CSV table of C-alpha atoms in Angstrom, one decimal:
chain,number,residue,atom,x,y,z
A,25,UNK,CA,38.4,-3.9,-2.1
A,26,UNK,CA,39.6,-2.6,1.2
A,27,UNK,CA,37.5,-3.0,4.0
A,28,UNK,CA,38.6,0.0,6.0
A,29,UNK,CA,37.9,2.7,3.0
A,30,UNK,CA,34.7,1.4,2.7
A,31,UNK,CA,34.0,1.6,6.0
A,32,UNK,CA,35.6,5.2,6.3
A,33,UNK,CA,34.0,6.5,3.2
A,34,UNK,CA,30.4,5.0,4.7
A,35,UNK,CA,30.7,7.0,7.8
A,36,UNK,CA,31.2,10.2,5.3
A,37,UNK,CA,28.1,8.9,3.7
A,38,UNK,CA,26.2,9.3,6.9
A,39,UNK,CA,27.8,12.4,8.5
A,40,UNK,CA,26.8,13.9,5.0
A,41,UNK,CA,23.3,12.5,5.5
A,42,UNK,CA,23.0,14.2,9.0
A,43,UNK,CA,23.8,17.8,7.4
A,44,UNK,CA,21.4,17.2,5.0
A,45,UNK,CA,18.0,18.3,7.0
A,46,UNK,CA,16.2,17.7,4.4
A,47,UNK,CA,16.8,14.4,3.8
A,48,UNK,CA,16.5,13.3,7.5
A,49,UNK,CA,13.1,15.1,8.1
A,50,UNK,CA,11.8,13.2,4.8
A,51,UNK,CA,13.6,9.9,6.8
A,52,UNK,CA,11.8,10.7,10.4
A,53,UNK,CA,8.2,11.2,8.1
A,54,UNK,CA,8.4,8.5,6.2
A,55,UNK,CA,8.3,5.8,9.1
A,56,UNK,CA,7.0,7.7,11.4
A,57,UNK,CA,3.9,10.1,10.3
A,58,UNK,CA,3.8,8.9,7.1
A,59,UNK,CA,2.7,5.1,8.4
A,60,UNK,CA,0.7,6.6,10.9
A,61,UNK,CA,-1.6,8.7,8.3
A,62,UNK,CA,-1.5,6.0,5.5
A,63,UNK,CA,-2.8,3.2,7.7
A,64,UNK,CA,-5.2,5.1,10.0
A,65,UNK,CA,-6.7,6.6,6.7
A,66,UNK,CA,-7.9,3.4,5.1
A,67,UNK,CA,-11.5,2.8,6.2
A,68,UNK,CA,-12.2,-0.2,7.9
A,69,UNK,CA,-15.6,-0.5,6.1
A,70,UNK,CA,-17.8,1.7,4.3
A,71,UNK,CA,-18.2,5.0,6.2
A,72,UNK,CA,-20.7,8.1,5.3
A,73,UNK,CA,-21.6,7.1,2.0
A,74,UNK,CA,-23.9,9.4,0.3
A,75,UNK,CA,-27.4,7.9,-0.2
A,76,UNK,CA,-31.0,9.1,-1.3
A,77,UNK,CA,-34.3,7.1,-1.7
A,78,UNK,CA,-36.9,7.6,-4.1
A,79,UNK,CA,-40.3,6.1,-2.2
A,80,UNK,CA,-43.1,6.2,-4.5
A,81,UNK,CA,-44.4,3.4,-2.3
A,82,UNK,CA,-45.2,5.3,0.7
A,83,UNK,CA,-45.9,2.0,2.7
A,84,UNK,CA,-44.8,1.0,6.3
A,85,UNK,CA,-42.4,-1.2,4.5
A,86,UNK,CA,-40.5,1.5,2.2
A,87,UNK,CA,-40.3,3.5,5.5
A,88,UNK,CA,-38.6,0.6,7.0
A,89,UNK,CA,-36.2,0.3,4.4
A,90,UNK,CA,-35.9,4.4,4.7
A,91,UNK,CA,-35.0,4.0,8.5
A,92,UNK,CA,-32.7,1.4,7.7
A,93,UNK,CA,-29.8,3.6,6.4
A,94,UNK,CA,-27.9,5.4,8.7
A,95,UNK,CA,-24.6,6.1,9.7
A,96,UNK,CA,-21.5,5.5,10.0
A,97,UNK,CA,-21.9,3.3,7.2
A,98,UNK,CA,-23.9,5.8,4.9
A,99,UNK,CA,-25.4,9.4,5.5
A,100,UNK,CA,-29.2,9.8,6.4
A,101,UNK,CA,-31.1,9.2,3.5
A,102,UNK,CA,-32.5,12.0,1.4
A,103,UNK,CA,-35.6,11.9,0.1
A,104,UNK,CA,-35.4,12.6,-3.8
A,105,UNK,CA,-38.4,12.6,-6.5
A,106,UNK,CA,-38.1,10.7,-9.9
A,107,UNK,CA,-37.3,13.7,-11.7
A,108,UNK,CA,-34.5,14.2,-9.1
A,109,UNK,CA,-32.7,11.1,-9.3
A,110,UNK,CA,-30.4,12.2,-12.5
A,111,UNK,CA,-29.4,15.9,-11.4
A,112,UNK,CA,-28.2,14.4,-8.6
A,113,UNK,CA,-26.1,11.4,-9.8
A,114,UNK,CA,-24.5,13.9,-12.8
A,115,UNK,CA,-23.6,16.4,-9.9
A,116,UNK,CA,-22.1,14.0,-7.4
A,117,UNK,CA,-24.4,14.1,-4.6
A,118,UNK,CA,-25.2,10.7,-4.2
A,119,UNK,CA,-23.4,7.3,-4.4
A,120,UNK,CA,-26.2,5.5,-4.2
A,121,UNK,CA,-30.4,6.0,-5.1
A,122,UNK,CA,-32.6,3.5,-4.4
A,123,UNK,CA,-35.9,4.0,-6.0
A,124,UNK,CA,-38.8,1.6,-4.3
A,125,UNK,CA,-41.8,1.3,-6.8
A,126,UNK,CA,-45.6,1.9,-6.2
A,127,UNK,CA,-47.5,-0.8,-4.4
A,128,UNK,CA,-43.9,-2.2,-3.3
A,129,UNK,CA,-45.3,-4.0,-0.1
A,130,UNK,CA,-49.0,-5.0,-2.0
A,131,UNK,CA,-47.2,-6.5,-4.4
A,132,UNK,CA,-45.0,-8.1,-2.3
A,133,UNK,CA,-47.7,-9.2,0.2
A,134,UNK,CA,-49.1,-10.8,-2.8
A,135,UNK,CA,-46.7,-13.3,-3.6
A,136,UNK,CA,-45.5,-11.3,-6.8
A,137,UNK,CA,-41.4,-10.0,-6.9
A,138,UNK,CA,-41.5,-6.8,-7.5
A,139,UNK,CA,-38.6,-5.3,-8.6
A,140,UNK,CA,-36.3,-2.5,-6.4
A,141,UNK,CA,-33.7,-0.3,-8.7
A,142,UNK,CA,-30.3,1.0,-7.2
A,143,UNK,CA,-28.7,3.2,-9.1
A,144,UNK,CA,-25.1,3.4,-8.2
A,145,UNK,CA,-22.1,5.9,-9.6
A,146,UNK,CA,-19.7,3.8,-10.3
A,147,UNK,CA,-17.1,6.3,-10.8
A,148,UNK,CA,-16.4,6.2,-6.7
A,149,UNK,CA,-14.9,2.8,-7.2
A,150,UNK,CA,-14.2,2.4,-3.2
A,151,UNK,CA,-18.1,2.9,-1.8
A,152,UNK,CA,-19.7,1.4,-4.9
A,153,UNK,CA,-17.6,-1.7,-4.9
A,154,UNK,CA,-18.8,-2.9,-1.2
A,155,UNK,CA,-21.7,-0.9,-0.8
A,156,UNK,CA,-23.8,-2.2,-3.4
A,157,UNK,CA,-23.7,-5.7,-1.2
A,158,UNK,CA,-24.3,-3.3,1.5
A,159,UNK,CA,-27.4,-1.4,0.2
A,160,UNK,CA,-28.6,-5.2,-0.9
A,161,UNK,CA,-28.3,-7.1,2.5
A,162,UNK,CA,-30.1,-3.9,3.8
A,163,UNK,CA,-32.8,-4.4,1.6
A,164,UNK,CA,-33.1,-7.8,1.6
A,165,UNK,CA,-32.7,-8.2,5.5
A,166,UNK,CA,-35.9,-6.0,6.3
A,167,UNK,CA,-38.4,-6.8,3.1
A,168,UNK,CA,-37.2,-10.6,5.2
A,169,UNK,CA,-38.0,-9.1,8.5
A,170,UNK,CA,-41.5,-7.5,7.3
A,171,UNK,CA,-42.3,-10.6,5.1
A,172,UNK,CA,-42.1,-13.0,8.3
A,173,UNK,CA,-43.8,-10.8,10.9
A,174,UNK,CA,-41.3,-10.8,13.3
A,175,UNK,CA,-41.3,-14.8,13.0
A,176,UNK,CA,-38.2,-16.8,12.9
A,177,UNK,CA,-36.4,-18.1,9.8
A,178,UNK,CA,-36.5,-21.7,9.0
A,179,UNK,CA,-33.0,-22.9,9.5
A,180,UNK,CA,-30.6,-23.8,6.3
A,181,UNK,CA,-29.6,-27.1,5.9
A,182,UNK,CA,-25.8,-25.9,5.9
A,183,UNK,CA,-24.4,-23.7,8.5
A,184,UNK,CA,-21.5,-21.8,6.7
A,185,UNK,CA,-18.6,-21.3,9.6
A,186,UNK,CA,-16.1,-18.5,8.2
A,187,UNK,CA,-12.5,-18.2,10.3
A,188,UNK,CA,-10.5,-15.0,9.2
A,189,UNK,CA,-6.7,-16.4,9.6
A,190,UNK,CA,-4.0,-13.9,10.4
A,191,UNK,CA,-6.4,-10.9,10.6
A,192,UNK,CA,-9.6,-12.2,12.8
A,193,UNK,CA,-11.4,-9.1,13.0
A,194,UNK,CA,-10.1,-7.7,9.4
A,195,UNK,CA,-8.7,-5.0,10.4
A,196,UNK,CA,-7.4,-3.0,7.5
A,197,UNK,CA,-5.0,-1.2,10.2
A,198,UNK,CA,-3.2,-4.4,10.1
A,199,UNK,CA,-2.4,-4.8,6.7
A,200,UNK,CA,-1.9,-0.9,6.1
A,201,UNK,CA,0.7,-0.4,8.3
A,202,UNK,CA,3.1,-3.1,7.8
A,203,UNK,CA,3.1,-2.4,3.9
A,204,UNK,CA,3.4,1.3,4.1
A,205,UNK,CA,6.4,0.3,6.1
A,206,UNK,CA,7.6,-2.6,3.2
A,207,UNK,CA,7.0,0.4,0.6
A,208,UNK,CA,9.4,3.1,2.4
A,209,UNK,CA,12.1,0.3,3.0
A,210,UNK,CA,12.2,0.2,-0.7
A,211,UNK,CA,11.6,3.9,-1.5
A,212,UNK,CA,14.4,5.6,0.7
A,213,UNK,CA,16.8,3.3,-0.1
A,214,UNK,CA,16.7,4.1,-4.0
A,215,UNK,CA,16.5,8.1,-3.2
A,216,UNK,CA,18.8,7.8,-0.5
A,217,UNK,CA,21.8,6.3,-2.1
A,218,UNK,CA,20.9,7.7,-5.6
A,219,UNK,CA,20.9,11.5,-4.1
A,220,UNK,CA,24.3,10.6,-2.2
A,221,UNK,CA,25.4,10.3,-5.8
A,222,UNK,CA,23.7,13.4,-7.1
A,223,UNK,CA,25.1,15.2,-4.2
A,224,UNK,CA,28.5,14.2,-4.5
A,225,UNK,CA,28.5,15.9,-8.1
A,226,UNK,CA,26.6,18.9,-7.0
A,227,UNK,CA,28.7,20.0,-4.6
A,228,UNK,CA,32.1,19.1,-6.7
A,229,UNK,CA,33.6,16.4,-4.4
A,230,UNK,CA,33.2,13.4,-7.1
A,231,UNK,CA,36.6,15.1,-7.8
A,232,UNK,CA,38.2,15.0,-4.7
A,233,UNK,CA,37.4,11.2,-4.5
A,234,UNK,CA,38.6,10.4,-7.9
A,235,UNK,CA,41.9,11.6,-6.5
A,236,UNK,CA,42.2,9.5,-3.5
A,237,UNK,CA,43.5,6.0,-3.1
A,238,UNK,CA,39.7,4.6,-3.7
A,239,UNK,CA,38.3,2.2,-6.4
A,240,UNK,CA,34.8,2.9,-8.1
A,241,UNK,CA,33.8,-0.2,-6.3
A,242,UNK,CA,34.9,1.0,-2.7
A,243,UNK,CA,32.8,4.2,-3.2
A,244,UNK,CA,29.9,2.2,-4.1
A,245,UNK,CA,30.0,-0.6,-1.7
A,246,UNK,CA,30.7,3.0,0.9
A,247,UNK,CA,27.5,4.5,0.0
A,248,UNK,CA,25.3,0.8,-0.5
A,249,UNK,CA,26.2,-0.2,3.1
A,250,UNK,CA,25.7,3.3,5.1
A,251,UNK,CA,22.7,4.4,3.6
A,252,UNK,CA,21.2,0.7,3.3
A,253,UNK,CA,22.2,1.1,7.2
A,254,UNK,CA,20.0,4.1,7.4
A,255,UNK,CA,17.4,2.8,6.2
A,256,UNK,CA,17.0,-0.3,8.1
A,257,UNK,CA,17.4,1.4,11.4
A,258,UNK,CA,14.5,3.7,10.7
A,259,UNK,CA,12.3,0.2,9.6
A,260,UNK,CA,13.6,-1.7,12.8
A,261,UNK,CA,12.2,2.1,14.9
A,262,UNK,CA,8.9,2.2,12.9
A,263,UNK,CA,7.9,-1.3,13.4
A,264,UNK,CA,8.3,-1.2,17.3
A,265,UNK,CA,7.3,2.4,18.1
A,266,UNK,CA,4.8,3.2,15.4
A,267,UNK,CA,3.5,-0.5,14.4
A,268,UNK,CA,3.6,-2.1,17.2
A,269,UNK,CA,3.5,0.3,19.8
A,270,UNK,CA,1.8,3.3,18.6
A,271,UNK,CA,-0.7,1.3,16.9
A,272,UNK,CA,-0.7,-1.6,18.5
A,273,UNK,CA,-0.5,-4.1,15.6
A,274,UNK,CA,0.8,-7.2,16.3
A,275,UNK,CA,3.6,-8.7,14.5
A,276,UNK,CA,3.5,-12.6,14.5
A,277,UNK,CA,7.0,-13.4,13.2
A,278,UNK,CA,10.6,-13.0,13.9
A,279,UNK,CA,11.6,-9.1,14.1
A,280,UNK,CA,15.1,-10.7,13.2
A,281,UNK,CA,14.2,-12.5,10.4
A,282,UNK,CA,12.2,-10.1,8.8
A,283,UNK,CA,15.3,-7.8,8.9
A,284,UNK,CA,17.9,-10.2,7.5
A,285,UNK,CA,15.3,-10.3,4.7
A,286,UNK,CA,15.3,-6.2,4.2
A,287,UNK,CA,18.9,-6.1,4.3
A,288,UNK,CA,19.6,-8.4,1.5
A,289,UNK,CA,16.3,-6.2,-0.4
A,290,UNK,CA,18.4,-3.3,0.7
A,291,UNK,CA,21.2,-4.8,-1.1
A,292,UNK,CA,19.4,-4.7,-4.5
A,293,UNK,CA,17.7,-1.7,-3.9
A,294,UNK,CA,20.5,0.3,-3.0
A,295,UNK,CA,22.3,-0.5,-6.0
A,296,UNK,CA,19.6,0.5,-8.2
A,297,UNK,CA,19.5,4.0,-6.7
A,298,UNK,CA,23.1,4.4,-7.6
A,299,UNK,CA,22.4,2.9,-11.3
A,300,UNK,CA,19.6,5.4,-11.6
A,301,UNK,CA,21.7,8.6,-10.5
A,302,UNK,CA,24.6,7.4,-12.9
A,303,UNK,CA,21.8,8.6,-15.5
A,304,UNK,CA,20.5,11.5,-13.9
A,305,UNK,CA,22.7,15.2,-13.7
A,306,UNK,CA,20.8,16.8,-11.3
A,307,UNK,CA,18.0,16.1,-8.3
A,308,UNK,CA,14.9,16.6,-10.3
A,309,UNK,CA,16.5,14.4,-13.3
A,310,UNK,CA,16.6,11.8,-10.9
A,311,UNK,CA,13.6,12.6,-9.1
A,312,UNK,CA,11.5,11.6,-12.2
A,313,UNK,CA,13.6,8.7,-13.0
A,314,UNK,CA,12.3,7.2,-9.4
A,315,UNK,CA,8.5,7.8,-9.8
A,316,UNK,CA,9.1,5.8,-13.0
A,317,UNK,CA,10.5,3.4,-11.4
A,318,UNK,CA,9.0,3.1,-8.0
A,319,UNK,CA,5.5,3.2,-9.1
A,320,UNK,CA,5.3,-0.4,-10.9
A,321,UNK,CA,7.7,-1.6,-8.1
A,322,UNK,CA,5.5,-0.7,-5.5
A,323,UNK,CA,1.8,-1.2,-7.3
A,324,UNK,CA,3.2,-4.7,-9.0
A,325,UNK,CA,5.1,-6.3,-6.4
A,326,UNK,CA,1.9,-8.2,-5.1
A,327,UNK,CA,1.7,-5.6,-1.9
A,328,UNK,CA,-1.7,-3.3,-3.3
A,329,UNK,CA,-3.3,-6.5,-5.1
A,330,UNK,CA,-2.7,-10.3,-5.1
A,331,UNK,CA,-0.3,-11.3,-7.9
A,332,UNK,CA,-2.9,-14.1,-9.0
A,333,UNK,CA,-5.3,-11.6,-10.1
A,334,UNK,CA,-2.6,-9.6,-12.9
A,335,UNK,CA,-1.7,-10.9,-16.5
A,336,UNK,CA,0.3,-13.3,-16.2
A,337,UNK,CA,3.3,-11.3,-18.4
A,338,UNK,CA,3.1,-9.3,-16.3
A,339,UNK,CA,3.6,-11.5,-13.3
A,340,UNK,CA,6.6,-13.4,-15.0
A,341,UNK,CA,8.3,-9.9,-15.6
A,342,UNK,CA,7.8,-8.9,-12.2
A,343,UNK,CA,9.9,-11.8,-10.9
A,344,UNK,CA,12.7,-9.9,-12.2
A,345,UNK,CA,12.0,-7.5,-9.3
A,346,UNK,CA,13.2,-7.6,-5.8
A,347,UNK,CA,9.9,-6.2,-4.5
A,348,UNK,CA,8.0,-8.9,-5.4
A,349,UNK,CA,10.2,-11.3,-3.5
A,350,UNK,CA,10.1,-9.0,-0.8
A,351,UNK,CA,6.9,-8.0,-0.3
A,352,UNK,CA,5.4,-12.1,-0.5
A,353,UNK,CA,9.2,-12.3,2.5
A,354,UNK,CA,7.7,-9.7,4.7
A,355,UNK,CA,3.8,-10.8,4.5
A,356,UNK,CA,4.9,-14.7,5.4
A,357,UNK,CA,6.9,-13.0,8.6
A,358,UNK,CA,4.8,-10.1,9.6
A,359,UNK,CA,1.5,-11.9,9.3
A,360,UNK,CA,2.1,-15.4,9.4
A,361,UNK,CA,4.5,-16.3,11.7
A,362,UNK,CA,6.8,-18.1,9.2
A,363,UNK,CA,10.1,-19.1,9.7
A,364,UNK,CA,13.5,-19.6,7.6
A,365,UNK,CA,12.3,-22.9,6.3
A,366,UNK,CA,9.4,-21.3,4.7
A,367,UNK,CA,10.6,-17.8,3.4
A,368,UNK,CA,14.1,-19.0,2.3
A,369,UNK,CA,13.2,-19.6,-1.7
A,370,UNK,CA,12.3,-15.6,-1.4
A,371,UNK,CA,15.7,-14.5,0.9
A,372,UNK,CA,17.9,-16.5,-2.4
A,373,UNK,CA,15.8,-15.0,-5.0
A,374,UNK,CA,16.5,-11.0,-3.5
A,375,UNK,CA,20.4,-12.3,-3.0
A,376,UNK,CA,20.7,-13.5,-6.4
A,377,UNK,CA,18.5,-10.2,-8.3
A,378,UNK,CA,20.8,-8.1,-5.6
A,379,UNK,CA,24.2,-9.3,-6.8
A,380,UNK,CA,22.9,-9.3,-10.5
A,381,UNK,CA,22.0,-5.5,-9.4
A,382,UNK,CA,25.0,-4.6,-7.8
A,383,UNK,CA,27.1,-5.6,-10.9
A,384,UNK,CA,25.1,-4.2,-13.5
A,385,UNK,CA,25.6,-1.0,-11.3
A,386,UNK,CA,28.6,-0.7,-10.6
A,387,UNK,CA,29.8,-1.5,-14.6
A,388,UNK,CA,27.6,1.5,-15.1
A,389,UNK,CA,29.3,3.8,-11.6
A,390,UNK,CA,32.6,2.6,-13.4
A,391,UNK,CA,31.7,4.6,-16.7
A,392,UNK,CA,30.1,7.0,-15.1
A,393,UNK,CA,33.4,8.0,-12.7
A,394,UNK,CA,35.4,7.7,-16.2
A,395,UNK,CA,33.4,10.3,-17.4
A,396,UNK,CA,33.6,12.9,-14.6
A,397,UNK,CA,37.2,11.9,-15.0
């Protein structure tokens, strides 16, 4: 392999990225507008959830409990009868209806434990997952209140102290950010270097190369290295204009190390763009190929949910992946501070699945070229 047509036939690579306008706007949105919207949209807690109260108690307590909800964690309450509660959950209204029974506060004045139904719709998985602790503490923290007059509570025997490591305050802007960042570094890299491909055969010059003095593997190693080059420039501009600066989330490791790490992922990556287009004969061919593969990349790398908490099949194939290694590289960095001598078993696993890709590849580019031949 000669150094200098690679290097010649990567800078073709990117002048024919520039002309594409396309392909660069998708590029500038992706780390730029794309992070922005993504992170900013995750709610930090529950926000405006839809709730209604049935108060068939009509007592100074149930209105205490009414007054109790209010936003920006849920809507103002609406006031629903019994016979309103199921038209309403079938049409959607309402995530949540609490229905307080008669004599609620003589019963519980009496020493009896009378019993308070929430009836949640589980089919909005986001709100009904937190806010039915939400709706309970609620409930629990003023029946509490009324029950002790305004007294104070005896004092537990064990003071739990919780610390939040990493992310004090929990922000979810933390975490959403850097991972919609991890997840473009590995999307643009496969369309990027798979649509070089595509567009090479599109517009006829797979021919002209085929002619030149160049080897299958100069091309690849051409189109791997400028539009894995791309790509990291963009991440290296989104993590200090939009992450950090825009944003203002902090970044607790090495910027430096963090990219050493997406430039061997870009390695692996790369090459499976240009495995994928060796399939595909036109754009949306290999548009579909992508989402097939991009989706379990992405959702099973351990970025969306903890590894721990999936089959353990699937966690054994998914070591097989470069993502997964990536995405546990770039959390240890980004959020943890951690150096070389704790992320290196992750930077030798993406370097091993990366040459492994990079052969399989080009044995497949090789056939491919053969056949356009």
């Amino acid at each position: 392999m000669r150094i200098a047509n690679v290097a010649r036939l990567g800078i073709k690579e990117i002048r024919s990225l520039w002309r594409d306008r396309m392909m660069v706007a998708l590029i500038a949105w992706a780390f730029t507008g794309s992070v922005y919207v993504a992170a900013t949209g995750i709610p930090e807690t529950l926000n405006k959830a839809p709730i209604a109260i049935v108060d068939e108690d009509q007592s100074p307590l149930s209105q205490r409990i009414f007054n109790a909800f209010y936003p920006p964690f849920f809507t103002a309450p609406t006031r629903l009868s019994r016979a309103q509660i199921d038209p309403g959950m079938d049409q959607g209204s309402y995530t949540f209806v609490l229905d307080i029974p008669p004599h609620f506060q003589r019963d519980l004045l009496a020493g009896r434990s009378p019993a308070v139904q929430l009836n949640v719709d589980a089919t909005r998985m986001g709100q009904a997952f937190s806010g039915n602790a939400y709706v309970q503490q609620i409930v629990d923290g003023e029946i509490n209140a009324f029950a002790r007059r305004g007294g104070r509570a005896a004092a537990l025997p064990i003071d739990l102290a919780v610390r939040s490591s990493f992310n004090p305050n929990l922000t979810a802007l933390w975490f959403g950010a850097v991972m919609q960042v991890i997840n473009h570094v590995t999307l643009l890299s496969i369309i990027l270097t798979g649509a070089a491909l595509i567009r090479e055969r599109e517009h006829g010059t797979v021919e002209h190369l085929l002619v030149m003095p160049v080897t299958p593997s100069e091309i690849m190693a051409a189109k791997v290295w400028s539009m894995g080059l791309v790509v990291l420039a963009a991440t290296w501009a989104s993590l200090l204009l939009v992450v950090e600066g825009a944003m203002r989330v902090p970044i607790a490791g090495s910027l430096a190390l963090f990219l050493l790490g997406a430039v061997a992922h870009l390695f692996a990556t790369t090459s499976m763009g240009i495995f994928l287009a060796t399939f595909a004969r036109s754009m949306p061919q290999f548009g579909l190929l992508v989402i097939l593969t991009i989706v379990p990349l992405e959702l099973l790398s351990g970025g969306s949910t903890p590894r721990e908490s999936m089959p353990q099949a699937v966690q054994d194939i998914m070591l097989a992946a470069p993502t997964t290694h990536f995405v546990k590289l770039a959390q240890g960095i980004l959020y943890r501070g951690a150096d070389l001598t704790v992320v290196w078993p992750q930077l030798l696993a993406i370097v091993t699945i990366g040459a492994v890709f990079f052969a399989v590849a080009l044995v497949q580019f090789r056939r491919a070229i053969n056949t356009m031949a």
